PDB file of C-alpha atoms in Angstrom:
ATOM      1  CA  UNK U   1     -81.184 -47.665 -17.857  1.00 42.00           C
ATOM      2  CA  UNK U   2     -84.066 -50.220 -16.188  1.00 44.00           C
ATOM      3  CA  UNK U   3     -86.816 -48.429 -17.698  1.00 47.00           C
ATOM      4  CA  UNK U   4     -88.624 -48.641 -13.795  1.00 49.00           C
ATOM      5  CA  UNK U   5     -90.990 -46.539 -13.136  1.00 47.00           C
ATOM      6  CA  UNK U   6     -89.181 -44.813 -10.357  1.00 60.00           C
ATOM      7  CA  UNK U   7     -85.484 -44.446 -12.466  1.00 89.00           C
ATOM      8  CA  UNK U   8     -87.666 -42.734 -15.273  1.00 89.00           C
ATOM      9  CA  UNK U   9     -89.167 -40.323 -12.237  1.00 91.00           C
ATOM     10  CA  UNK U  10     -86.209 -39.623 -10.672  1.00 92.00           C
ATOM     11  CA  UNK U  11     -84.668 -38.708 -14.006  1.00 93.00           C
ATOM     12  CA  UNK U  12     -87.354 -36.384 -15.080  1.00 94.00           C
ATOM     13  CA  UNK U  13     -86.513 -34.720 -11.538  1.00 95.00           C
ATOM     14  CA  UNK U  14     -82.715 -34.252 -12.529  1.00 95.00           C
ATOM     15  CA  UNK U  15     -83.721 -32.955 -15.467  1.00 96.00           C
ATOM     16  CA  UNK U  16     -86.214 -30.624 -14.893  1.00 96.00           C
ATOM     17  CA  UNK U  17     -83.658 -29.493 -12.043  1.00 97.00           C
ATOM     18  CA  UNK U  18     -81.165 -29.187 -14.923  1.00 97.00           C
ATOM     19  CA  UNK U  19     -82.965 -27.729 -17.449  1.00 97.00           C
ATOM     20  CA  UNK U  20     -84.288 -25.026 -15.516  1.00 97.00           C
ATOM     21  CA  UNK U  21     -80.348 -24.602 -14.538  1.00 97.00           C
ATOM     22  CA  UNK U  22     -79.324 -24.201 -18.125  1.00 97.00           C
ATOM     23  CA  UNK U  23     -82.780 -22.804 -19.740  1.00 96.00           C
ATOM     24  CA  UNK U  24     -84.206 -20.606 -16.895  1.00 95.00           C
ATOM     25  CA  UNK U  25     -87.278 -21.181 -14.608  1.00 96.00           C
ATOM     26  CA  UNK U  26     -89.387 -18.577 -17.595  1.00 95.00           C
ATOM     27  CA  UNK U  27     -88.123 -20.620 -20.297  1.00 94.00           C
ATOM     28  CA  UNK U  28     -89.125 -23.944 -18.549  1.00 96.00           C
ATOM     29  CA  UNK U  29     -92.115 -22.078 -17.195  1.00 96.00           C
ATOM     30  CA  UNK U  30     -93.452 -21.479 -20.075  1.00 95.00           C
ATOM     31  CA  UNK U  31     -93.034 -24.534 -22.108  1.00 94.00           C
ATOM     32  CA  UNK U  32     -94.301 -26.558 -19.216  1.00 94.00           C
ATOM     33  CA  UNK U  33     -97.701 -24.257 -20.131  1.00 96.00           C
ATOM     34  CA  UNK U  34     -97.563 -24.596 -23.192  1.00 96.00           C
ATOM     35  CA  UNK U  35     -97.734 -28.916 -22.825  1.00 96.00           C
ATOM     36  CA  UNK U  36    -100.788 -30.567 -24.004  1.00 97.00           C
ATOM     37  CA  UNK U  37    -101.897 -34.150 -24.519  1.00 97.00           C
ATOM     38  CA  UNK U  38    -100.288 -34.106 -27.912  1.00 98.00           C
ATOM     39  CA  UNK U  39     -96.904 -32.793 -26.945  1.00 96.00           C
ATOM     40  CA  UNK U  40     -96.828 -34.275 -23.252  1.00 96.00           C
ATOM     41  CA  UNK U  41     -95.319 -37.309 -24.103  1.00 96.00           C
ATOM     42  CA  UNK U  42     -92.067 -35.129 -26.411  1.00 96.00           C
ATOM     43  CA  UNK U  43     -91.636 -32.618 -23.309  1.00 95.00           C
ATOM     44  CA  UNK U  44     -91.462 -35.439 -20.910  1.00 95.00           C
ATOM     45  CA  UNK U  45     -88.808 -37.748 -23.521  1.00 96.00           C
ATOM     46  CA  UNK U  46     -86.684 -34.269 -23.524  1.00 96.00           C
ATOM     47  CA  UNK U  47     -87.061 -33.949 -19.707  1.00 96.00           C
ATOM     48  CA  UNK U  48     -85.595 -37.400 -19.011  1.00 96.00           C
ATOM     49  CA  UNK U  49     -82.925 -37.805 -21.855  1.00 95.00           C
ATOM     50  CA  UNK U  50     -81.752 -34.415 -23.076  1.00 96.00           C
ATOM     51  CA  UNK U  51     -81.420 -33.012 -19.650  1.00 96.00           C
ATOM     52  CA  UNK U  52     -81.681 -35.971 -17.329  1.00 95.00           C
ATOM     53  CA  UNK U  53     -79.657 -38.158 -18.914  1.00 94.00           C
ATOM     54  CA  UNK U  54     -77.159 -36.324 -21.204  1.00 96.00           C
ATOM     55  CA  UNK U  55     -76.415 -32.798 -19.502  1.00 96.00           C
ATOM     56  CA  UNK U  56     -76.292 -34.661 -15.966  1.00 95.00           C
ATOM     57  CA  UNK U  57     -73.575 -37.046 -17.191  1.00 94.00           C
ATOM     58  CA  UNK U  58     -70.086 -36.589 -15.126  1.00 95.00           C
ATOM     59  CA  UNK U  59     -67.881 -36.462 -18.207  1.00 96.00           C
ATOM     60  CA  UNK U  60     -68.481 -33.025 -19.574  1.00 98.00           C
ATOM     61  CA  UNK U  61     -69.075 -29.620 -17.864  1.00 97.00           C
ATOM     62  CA  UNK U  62     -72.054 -27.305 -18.464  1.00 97.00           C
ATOM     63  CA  UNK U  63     -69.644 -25.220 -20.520  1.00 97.00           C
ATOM     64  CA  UNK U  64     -68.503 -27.403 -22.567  1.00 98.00           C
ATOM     65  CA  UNK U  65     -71.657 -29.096 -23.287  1.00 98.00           C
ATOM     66  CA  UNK U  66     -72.867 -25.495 -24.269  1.00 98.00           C
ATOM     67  CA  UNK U  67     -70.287 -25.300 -26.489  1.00 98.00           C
ATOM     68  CA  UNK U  68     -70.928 -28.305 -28.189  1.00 98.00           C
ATOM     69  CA  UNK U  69     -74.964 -27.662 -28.239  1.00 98.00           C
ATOM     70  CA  UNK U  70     -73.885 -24.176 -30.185  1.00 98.00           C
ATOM     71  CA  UNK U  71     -71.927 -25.903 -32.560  1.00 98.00           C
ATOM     72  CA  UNK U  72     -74.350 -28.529 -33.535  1.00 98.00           C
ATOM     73  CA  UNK U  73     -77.756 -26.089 -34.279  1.00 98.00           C
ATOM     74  CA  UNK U  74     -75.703 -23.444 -35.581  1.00 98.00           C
ATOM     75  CA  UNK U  75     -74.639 -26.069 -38.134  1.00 98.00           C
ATOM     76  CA  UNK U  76     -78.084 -27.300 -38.120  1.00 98.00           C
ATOM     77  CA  UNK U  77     -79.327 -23.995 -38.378  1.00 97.00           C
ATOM     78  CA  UNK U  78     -81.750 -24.598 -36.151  1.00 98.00           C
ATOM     79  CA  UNK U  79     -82.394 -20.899 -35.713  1.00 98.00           C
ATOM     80  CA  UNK U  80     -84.701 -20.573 -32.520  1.00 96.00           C
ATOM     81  CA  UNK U  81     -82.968 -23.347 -30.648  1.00 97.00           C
ATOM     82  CA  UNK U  82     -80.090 -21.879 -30.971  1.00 98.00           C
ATOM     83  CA  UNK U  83     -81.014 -18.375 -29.631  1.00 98.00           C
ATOM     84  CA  UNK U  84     -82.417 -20.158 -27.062  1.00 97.00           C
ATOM     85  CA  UNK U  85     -79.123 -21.997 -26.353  1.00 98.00           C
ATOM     86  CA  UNK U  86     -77.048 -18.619 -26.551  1.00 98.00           C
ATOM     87  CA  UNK U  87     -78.562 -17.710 -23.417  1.00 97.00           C
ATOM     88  CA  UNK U  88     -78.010 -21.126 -21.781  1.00 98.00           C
ATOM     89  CA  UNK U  89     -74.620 -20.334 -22.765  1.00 98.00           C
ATOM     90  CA  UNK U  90     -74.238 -17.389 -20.901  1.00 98.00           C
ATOM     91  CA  UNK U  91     -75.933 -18.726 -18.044  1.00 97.00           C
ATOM     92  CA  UNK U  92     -73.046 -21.559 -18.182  1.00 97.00           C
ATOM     93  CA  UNK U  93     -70.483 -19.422 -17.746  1.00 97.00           C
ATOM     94  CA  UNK U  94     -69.623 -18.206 -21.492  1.00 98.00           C
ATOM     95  CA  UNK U  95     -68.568 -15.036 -22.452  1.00 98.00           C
ATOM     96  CA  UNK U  96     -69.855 -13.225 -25.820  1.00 98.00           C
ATOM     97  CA  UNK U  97     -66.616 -13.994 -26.680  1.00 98.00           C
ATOM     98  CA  UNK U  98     -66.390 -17.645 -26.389  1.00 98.00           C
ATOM     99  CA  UNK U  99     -69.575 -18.161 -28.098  1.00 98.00           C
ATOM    100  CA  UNK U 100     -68.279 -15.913 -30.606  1.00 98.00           C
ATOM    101  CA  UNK U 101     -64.940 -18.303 -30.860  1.00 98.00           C
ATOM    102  CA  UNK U 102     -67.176 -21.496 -30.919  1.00 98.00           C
ATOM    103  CA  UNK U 103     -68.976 -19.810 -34.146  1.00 98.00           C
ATOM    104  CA  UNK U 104     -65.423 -19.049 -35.567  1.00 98.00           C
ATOM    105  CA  UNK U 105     -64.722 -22.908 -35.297  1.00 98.00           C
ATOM    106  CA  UNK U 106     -68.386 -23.669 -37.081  1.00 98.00           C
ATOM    107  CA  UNK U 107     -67.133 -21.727 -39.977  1.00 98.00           C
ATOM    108  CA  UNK U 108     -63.889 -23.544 -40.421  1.00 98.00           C
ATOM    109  CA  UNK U 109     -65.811 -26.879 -39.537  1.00 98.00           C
ATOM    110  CA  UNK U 110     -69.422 -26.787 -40.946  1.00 97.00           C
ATOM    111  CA  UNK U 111     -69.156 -23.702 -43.621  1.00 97.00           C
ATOM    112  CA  UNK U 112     -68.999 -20.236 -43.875  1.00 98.00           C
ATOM    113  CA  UNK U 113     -73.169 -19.500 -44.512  1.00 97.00           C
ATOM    114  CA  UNK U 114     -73.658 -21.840 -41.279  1.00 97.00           C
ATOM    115  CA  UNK U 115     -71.595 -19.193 -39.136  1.00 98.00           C
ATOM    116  CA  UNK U 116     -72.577 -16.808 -40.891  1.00 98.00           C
ATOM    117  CA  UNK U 117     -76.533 -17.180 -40.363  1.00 97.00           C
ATOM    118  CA  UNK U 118     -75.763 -17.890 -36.234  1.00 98.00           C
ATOM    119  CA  UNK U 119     -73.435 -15.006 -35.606  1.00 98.00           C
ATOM    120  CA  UNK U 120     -76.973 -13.034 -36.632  1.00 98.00           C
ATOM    121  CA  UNK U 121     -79.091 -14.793 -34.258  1.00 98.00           C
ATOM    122  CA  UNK U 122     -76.042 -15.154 -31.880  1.00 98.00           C
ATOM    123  CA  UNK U 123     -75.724 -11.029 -32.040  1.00 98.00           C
ATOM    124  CA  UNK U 124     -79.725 -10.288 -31.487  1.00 98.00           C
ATOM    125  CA  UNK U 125     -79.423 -12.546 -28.566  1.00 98.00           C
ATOM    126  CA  UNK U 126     -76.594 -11.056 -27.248  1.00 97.00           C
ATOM    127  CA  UNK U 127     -78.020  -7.822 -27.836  1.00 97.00           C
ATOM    128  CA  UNK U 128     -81.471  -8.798 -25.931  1.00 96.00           C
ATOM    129  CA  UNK U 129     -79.850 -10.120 -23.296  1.00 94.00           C
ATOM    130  CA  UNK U 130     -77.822  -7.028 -22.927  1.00 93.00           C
ATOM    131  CA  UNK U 131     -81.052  -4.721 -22.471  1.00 91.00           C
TER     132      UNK U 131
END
């Protein structure tokens, strides 16, 4: 990473091409409204390094990167992110049942409240996205 002006640009374009991959064009949509002067700066850091630099890396496919993501705010219990990531999930190629496994490993792994709490949000989700 140069830090030039045009790597940072075309990164923001991979990841906003990414992002809108994983999250959805409403999801991106809306957040993209939702970006002020205060919270310009954050959207564009999570444009160019979350999506443009981590999920376009060669090593790891969308699934498994999905899987990972799960596993980390379910632990965190990072409750709306998570949700949010459920449907990225599916939109990666997961079943209900594989995100279901990947919360079966969180138990083992980060504690039975931790599963516990994202098998909730992971079964509204599942349920919304169902409708």
């Amino acid at each position: 990473m140069t830090g030039e002006p045009g790597n940072d640009r075309e990164r923001h374009e991979a990841g906003m091409a990414v992002r809108r991959q994983v999250l959805g064009d409403a999801h991106v949509d809306r957040a993209v409204a939702g970006t002020d002067e205060f919270t310009a700066d954050f959207q564009d850091f999570i444009t160019r390094y979350a999506w443009g630099e981590i999920w376009t890396r060669p090593g790891l496919d969308r699934r498994t990167r999905s899987c990972i993501t799960l596993a980390v705010l379910a632990t965190l219990h990072q409750d709306e992110e998570f949700a949010m990531h459920v449907r990225a999930a599916l939109r990666n190629g997961l079943t209900p049942q594989e995100v279901g496994e990947v919360l079966l490993q969180v138990g083992v792994y980060a504690g039975v409240p931790a599963a516990n709490r994202a098998f909730k949000v992971a079964q509204q989700t599942l349920r919304q996205e169902a409708e």
